[in-house]
Coordinates of C-alpha atoms and ligand atoms in Angstrom, one line a residue:
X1 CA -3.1 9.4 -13.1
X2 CA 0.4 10.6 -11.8
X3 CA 1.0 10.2 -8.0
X4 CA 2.8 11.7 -5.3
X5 CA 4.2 9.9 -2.4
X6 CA 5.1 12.2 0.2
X7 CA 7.8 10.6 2.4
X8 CA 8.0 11.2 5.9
X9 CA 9.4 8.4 8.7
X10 CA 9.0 6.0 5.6
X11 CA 12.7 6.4 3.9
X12 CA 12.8 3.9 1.7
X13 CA 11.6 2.2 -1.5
X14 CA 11.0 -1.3 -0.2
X15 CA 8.6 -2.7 1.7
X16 CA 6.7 1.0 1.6
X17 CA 3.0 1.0 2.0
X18 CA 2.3 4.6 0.5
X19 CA 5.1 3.8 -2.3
X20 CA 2.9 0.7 -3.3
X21 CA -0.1 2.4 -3.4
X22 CA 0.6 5.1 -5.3
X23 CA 2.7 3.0 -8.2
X24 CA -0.3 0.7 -8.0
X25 CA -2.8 4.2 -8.9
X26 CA -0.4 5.5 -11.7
X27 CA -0.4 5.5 -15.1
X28 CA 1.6 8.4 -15.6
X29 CA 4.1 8.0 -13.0
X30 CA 5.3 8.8 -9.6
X31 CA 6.8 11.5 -7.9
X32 CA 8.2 11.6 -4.5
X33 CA 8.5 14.5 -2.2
X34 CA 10.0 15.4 1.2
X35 CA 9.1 18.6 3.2
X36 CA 12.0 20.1 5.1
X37 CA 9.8 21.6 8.6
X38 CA 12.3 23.0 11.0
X39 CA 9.7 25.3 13.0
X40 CA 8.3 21.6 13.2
X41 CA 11.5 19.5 13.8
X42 CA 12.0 22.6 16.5
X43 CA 9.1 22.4 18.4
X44 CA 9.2 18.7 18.5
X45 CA 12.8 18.9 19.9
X46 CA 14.2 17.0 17.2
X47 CA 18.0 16.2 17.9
X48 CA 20.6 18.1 15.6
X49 CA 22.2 14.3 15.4
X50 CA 18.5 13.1 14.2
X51 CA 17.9 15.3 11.5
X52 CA 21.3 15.1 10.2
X53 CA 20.1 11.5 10.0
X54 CA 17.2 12.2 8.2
X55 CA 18.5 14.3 6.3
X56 CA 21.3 11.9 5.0
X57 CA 18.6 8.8 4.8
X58 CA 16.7 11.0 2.2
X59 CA 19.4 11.8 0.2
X60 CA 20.2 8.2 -0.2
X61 CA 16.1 7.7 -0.6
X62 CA 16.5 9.7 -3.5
X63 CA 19.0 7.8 -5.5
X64 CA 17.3 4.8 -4.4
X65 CA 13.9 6.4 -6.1
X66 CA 15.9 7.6 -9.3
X67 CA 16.5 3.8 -10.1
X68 CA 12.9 3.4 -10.2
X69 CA 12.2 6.3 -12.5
X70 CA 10.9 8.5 -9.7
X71 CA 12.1 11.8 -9.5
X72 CA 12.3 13.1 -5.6
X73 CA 11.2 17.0 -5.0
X74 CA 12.2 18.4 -1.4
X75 CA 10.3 21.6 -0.4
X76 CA 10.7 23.5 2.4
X77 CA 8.1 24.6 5.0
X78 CA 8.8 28.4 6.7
X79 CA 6.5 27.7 9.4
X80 CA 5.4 24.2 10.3
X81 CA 1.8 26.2 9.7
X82 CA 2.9 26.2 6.0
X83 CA 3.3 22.5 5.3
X84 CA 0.0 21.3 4.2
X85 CA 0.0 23.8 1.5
X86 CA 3.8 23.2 0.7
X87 CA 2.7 19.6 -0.3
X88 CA -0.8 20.7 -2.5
X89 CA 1.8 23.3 -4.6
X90 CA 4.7 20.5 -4.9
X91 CA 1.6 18.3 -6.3
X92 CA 0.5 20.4 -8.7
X93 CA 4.0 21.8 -10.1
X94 CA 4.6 18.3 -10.6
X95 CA 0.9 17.7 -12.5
X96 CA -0.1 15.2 -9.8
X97 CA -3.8 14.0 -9.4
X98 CA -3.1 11.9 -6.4
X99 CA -1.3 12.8 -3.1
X100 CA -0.3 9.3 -0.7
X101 CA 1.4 9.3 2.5
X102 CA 2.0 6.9 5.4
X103 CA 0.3 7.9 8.9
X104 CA 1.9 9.5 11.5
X105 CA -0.2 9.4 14.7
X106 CA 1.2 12.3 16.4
X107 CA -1.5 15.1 17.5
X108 CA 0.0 17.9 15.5
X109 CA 0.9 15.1 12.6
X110 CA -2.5 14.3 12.7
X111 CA -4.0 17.7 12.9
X112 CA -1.2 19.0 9.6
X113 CA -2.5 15.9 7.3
X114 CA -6.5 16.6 8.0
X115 CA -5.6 20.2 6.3
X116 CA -3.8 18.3 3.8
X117 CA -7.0 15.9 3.0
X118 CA -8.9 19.3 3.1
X119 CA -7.1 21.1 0.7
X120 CA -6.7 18.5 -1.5
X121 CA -10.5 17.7 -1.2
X122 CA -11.3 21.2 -2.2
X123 CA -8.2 20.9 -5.4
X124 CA -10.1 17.5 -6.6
X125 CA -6.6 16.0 -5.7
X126 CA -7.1 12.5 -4.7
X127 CA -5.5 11.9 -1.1
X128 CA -4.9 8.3 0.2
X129 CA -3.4 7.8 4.4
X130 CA -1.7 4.5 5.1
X131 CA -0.7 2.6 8.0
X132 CA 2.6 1.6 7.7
X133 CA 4.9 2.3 11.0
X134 CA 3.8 -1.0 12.6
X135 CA 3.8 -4.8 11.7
X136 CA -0.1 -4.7 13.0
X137 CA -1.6 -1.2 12.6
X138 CA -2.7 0.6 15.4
X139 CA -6.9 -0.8 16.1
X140 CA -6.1 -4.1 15.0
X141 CA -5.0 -5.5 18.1
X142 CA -7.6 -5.2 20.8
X143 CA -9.3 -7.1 23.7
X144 CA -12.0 -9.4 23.3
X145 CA -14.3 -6.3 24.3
X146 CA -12.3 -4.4 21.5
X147 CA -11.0 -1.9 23.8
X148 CA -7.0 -1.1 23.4
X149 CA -4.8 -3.1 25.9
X150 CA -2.9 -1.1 28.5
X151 CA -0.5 -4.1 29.5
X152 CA 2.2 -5.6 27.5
X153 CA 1.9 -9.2 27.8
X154 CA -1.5 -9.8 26.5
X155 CA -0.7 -7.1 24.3
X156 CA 1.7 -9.5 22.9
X157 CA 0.1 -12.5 23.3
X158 CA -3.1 -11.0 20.9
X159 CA -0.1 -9.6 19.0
X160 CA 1.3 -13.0 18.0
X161 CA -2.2 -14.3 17.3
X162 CA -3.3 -11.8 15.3
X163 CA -0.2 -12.3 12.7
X164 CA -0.4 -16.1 12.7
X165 CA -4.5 -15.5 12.0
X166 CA -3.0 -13.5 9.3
X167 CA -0.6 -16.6 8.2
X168 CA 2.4 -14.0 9.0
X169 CA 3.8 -10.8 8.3
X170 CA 3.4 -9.8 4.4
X171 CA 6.0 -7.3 3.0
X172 CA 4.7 -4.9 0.2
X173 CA 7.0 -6.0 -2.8
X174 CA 9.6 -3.1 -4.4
X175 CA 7.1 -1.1 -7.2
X176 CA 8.8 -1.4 -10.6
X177 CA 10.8 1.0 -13.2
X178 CA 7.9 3.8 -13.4
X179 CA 6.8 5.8 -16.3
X180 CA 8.8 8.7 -17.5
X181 CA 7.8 11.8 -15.4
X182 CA 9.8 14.8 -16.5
X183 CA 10.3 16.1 -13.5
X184 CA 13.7 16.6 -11.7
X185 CA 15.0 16.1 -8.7
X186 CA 15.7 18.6 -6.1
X187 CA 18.6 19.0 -4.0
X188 CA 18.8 18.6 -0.4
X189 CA 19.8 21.1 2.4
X190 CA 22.6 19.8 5.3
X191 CA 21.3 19.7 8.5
X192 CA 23.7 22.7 9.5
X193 CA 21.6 24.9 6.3
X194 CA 18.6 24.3 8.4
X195 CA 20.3 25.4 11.4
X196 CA 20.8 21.7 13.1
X197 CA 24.4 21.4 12.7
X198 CA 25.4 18.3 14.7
X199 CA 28.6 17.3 16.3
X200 CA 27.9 13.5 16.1
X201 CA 30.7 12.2 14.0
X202 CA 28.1 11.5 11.0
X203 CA 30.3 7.7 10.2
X204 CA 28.9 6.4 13.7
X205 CA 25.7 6.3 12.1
X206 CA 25.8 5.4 8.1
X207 CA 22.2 6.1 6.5
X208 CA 19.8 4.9 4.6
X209 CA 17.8 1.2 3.8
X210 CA 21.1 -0.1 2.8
X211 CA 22.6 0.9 5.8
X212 CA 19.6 -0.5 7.9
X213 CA 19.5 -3.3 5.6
X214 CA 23.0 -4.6 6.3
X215 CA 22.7 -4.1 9.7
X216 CA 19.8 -6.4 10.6
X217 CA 21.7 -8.8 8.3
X218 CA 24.8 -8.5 10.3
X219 CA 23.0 -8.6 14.0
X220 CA 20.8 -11.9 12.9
X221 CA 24.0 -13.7 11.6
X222 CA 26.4 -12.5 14.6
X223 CA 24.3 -12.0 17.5
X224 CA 20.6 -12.5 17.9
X225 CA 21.3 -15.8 18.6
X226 CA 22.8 -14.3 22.3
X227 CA 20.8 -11.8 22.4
X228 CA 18.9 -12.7 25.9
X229 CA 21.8 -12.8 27.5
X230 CA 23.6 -10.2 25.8
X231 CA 21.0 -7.5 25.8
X232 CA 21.6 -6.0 29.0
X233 CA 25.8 -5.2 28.8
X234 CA 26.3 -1.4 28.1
X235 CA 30.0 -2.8 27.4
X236 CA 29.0 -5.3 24.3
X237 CA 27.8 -4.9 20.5
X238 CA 24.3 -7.2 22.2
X239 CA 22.2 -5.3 20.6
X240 CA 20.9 -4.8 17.1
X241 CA 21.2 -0.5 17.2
X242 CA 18.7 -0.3 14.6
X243 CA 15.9 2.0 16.6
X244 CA 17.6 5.4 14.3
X245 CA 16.0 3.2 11.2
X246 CA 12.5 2.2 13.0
X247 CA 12.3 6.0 14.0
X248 CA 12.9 7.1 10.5
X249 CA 11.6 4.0 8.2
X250 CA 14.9 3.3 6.7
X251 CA 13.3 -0.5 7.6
X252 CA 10.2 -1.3 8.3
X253 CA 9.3 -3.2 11.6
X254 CA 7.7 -5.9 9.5
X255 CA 11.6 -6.5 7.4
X256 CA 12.2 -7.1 11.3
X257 CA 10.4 -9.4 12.3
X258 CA 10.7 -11.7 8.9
X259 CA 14.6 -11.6 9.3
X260 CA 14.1 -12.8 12.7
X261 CA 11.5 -15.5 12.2
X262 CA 14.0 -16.9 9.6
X263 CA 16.4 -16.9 12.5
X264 CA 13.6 -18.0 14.9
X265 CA 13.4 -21.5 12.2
X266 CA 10.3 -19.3 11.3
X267 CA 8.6 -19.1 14.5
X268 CA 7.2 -15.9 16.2
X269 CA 7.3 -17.4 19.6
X270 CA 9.6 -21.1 19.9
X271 CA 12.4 -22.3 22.6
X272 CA 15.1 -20.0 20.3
X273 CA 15.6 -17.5 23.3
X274 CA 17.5 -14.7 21.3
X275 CA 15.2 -14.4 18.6
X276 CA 12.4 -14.9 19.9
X277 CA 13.2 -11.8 23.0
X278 CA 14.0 -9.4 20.4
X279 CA 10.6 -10.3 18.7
X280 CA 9.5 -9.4 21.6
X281 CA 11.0 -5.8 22.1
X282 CA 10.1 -5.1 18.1
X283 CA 6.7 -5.7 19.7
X284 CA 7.0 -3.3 22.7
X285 CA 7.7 -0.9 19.8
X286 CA 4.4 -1.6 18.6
X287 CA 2.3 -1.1 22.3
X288 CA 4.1 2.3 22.7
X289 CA 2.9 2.9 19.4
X290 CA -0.2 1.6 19.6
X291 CA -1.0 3.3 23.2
X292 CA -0.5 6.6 21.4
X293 CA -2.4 6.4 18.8
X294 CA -5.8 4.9 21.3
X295 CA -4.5 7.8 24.2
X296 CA -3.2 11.0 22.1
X297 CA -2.7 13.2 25.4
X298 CA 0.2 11.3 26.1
X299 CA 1.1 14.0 23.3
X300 CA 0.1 16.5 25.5
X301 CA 2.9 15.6 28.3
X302 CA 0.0 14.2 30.2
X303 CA 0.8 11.1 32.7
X304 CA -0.8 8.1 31.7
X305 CA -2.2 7.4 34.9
X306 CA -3.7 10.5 35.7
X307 CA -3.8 10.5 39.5
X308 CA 0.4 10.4 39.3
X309 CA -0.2 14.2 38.1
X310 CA -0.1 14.9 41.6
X311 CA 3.6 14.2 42.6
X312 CA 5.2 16.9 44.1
X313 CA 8.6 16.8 41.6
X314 CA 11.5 18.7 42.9
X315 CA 12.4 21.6 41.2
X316 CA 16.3 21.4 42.2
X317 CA 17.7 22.9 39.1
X318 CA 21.3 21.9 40.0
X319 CA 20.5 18.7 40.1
X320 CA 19.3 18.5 37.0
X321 CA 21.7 20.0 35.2
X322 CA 24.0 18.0 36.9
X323 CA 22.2 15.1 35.2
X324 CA 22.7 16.2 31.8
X325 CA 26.1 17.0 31.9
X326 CA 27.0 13.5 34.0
X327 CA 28.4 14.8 37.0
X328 CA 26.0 13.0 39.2
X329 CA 28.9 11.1 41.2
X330 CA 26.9 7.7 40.5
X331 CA 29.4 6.4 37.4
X332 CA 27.2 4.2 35.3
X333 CA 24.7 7.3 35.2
X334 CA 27.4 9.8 34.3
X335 CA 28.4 7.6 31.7
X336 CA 25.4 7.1 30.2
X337 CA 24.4 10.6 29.9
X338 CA 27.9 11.8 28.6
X339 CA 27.7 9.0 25.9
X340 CA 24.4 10.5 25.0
X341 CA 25.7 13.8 24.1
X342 CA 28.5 12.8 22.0
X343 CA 27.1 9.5 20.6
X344 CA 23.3 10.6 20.4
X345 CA 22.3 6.9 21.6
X346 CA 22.1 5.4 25.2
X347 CA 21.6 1.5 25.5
X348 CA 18.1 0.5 26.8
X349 CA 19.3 -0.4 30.2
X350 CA 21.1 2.6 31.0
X351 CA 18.0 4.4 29.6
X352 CA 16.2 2.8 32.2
X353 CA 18.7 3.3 35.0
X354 CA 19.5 7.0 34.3
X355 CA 15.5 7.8 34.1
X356 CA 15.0 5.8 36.9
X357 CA 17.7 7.7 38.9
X358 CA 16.3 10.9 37.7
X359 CA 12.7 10.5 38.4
X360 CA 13.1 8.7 41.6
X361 CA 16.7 9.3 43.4
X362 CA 16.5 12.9 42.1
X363 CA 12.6 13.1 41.9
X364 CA 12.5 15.5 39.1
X365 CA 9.6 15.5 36.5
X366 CA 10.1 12.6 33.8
X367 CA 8.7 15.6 31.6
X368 CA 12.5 17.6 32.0
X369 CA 14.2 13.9 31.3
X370 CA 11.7 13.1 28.0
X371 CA 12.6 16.3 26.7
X372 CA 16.5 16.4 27.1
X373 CA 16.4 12.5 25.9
X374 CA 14.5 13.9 22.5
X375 CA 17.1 17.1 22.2
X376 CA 19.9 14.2 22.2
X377 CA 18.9 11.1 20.7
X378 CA 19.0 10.2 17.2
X379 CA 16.1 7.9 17.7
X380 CA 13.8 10.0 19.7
X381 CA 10.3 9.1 18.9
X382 CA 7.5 10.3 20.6
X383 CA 5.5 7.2 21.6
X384 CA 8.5 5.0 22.4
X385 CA 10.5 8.1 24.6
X386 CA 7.3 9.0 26.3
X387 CA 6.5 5.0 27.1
X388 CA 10.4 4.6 28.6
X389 CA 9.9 8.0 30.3
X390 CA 6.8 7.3 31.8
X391 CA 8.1 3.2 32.7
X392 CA 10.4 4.6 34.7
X393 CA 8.6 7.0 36.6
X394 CA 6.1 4.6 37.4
X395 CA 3.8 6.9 35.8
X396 CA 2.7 5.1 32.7
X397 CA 0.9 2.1 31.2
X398 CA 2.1 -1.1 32.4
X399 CA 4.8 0.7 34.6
X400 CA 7.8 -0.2 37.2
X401 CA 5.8 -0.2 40.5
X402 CA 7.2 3.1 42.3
X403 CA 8.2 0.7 45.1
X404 CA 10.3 -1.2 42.9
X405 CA 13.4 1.7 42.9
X406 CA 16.3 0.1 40.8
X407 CA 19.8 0.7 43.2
X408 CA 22.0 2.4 39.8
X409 CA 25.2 0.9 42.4
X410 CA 23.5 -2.6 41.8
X411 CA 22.4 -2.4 38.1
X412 CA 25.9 -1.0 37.1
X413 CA 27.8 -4.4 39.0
X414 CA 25.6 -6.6 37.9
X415 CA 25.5 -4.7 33.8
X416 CA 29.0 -3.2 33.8
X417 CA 30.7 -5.8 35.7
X418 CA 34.4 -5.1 35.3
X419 CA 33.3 -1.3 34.5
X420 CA 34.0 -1.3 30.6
X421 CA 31.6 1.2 29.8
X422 CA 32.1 3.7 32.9
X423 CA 36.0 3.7 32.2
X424 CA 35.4 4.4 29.0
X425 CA 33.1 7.2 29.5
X426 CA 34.5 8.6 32.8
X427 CA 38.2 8.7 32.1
X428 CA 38.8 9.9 35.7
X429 CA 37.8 6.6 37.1
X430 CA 39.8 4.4 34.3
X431 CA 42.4 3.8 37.1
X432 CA 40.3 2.6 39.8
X433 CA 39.8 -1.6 40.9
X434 CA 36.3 -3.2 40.1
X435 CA 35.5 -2.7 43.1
X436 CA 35.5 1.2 43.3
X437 CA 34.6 1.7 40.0
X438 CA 30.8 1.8 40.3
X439 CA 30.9 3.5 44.0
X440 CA 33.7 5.8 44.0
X441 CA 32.9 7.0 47.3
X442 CA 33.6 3.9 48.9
X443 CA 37.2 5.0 48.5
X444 CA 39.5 5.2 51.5
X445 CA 39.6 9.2 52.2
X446 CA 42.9 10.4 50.8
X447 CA 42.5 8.1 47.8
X448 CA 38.9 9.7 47.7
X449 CA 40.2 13.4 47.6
X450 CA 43.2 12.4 44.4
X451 CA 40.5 11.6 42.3
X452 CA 38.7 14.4 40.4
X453 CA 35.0 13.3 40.2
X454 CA 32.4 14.5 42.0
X455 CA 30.5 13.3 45.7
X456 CA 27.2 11.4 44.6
X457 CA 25.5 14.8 44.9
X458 CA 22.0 12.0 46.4
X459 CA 22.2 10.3 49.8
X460 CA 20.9 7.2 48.4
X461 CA 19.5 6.0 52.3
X462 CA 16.5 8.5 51.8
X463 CA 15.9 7.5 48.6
X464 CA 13.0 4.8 48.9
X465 CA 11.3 7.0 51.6
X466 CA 11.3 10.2 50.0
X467 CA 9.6 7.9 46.6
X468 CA 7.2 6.4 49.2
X469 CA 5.9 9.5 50.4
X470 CA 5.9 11.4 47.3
X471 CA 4.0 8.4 45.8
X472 CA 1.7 7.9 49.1
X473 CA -2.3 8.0 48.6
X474 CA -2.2 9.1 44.9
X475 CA -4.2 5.5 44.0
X476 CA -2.2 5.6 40.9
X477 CA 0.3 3.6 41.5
Ligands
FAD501 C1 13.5 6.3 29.1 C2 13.5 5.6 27.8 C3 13.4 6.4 26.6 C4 13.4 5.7 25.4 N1 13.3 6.5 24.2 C5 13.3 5.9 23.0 C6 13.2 6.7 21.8 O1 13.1 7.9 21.8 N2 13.2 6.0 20.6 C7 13.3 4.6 20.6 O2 13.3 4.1 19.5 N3 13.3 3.9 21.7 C8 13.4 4.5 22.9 N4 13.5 3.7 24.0 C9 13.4 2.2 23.9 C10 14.8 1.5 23.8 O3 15.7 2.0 24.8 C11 15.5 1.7 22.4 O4 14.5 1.4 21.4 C12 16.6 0.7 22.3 O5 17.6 1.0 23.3 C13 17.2 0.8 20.9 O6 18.3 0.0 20.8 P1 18.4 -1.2 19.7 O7 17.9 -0.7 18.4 O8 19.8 -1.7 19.8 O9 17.4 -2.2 20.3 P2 17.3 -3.8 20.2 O10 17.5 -4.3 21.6 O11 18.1 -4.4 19.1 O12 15.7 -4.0 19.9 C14 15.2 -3.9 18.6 C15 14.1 -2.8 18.5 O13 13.1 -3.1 19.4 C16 12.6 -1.9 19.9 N5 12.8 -1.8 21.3 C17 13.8 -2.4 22.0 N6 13.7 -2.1 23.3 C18 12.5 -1.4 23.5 C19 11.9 -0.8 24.6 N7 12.3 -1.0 25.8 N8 10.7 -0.1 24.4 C20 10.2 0.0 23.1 N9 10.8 -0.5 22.0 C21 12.0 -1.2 22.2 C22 13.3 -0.8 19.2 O14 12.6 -0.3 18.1 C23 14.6 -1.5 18.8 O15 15.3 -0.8 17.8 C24 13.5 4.3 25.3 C25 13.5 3.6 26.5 C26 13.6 4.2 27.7 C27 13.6 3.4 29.0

């Protein structure tokens, strides 16, 4: 038997669930393949920045794979339509009897790789779907009445049990030096061929496992020991930054988790506070991804709780727009979204803040945010953009309460307390004291007219009863 993998948000050889499977089927080798889908990449909003990323991650997936013997074909889809039969042909060109790929749990994912099963069905092509993008796959985690949770903290409680049940998370070992195929490798397209050229300096963001590899190294030995109290400053390295390599599989959540038991003295849960809270945010990767897979019409840009379809959004276009382009007047948002554009990242608390500030001091549909967040970010990912989105508009599982509004004046003293990340990303307040930086308007009036940046374009006084009433007597909240 000769094997295909067919590598999708699984970029890498180690640790790679449909990798293993298929060297453990073949006899006659293994082949790899990877499916450029722009009419798919399109309609799913994928980022320029992102599938540069990809793009680069496969290319180093593919020197990787040529260690191991296995050549990697790359095919290209002319409509997203096209796909499943892209990957049958690929097979048999490359005298394959067995097609294996890791799950995607997407609608339209879903939808493309039941035509793949058919079509292979009907070719006598053997077709194998894995789980693979979480530590504990989707349906394995479930309430004692085996019905998915919808609230994080027993989530993660029945999490934690479940993988010490297990005696702890297993990694699938590297397959070995494969039998001689034949077959060559193809070349890859830029991201610009496919028509996604990116302005996102491509260094800012070095691909691949070895990349993502390094990195977890380097965060566990320099900083996941702060990480609680670091994880919330816009202004410092806190964080790992490794949510481009979870979206794409360049590591796997379950290489996580390991590397930070070992930091954890092997514990999931223990008195170590910084491993043991990014544990827990590997794991709110997992509920978002988990949510999805049990309640697919959050595909659909359905609210989660259905009687928040109701809200009367505004439909103040200028607003908006003033949103993206960060010219909002409230600093620590404008920064945000103007690091966005040019970094395509935004720190977890400032993705909170400026979707907060959208969907409740602007109250604009979280729908118009998700979307510009997935046109920017290099780690935009369905289940976890739609799970933040939704958080913050109080419309999702385990939400904010829509009373609880956060003050973006507050959260930027208390997160960006000497104003490190707004002077950096808002040159025209770089000049200013602390204690103007995050409310310029609090400037004395002629200093207030000398500096070119804009009137918070929100009274913020109205704020909490304009959410109140556009909140009041859904029963969703
Ligand atoms: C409105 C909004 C939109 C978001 N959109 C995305 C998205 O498209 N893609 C994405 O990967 N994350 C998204 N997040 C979650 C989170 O902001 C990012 O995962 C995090 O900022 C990534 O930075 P990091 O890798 O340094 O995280 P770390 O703090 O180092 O955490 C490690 C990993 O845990 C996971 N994680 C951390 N925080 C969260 C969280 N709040 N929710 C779910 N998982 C988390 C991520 O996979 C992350 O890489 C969103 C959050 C919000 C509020």
């Amino acid at each position: 038997m000769r094997a295909m993998v067919w590598f999708r948000v699984d970029l890498r050889v180690s640790d790679n669930t449909a990798l293993c499977t298929a060297a453990a089927l073949a006899t006659r080798g293994v082949v790899g393949l990877f499916v450029v889908d722009p009419t798919n990449w399109r309609r799913h909003d994928w980022a320029p920045v992102k599938v540069d990323f990809v793009l680069r991650s496969v290319t180093a997936l593919r020197d990787e794979l040529a260690r191991l013997k296995i050549p990697l074909l790359v095919r290209t889809a002319a409509h997203h339509r096209d796909a499943p039969g892209v990957v049958l042909a690929a097979a048999r060109d490359a005298g394959c009897d067995a097609v294996v790929f890791g799950r995607e749990y997407e609608l339209h994912e879903t939808a493309r790789d039941e035509r793949v099963e058919t079509l292979c069905a009907e070719a006598r092509v053997l077709c194998r779907r894995v789980h693979d993008v979480c530590a504990v796959n989707p349906g394995e985690v479930l309430t004692q009445s085996e019905t998915p949770y919808t609230v994080f903290t027993p989530f993660k409680r029945q999490w934690i049990s479940e993988v010490e049940r297990r005696g702890g998370v297993v990694l699938h070992a590297t397959p070995a030096v494969q039998a001689e195929t034949g077959v060559a490798s193809e070349p890859l397209p830029t991201a610009a061929d496919v028509g996604f050229a990116s302005s996102v300096p491509a260094a800012l963001w070095p691909a691949g496992e070895r990349a993502a590899q390094s990195r977890l190294a380097e965060f566990c030995r320099a900083a996941i020991a702060g990480y609680k109290e670091r994880r919330n400053f816009p202004g410092e390295a806190g964080t790992s930054k490794l949510s481009p390599h979870l979206a794409v599989g360049t590591i796997s959540p379950r290489q996580c988790v390991l590397a930070a038991q070992a930091a954890n003295g092997g514990a999931l849960a223990s008195t170590r506070e910084g491993p043991t809270h990014w544990i827990s945010e590997v794991v709110w990767r997992e509920f978002y991804k988990h949510i999805l897979f049990h309640f697919p019409r959050v595909c659909r840009g359905r609210a989660f709780k259905p009687a928040t379809e109701a809200i009367a959004w505004s439909d103040d276009a200028g607003a908006f727009e003033a949103w993206k382009a960060g010219r909002t007047g409230v600093p620590i948002v404008d920064a945000a979204m103007r690091a966005l554009v040019v970094e395509g990242w935004m720190h977890n608390r400032l993705r909170m803040i400026t979707a907060m500030y959208l969907t409740k001091d602007l109250l604009i549909d979280w729908r118009l945010g998700e979307r510009w967040f997935m046109q920017n970010l290099i780690d935009g990912d369905l289940s976890q953009n739609n799970g933040g989105w939704q958080w913050s508009a109080s419309t999702g599982t385990d939400a904010a309460p829509y009373f609880r509004i956060f003050n973006p004046v507050t959260q930027s003293e208390r997160f960006d307390p000497n104003g490190v990340f707004i002077r950096r990303w808002v040159p025209e307040l770089a000049d200013l004291h602390d204690e103007h930086v995050h409310d310029p308007s609090t400037l004395p009036g002629l200093l207030r007219s000398v500096v070119n940046y804009p009137h918070p374009i929100v009274d913020r006084a109205g704020v909490k009863d304009r959410v109140l009433a556009a909140f009041k007597g859904l029963g969703g909240g």
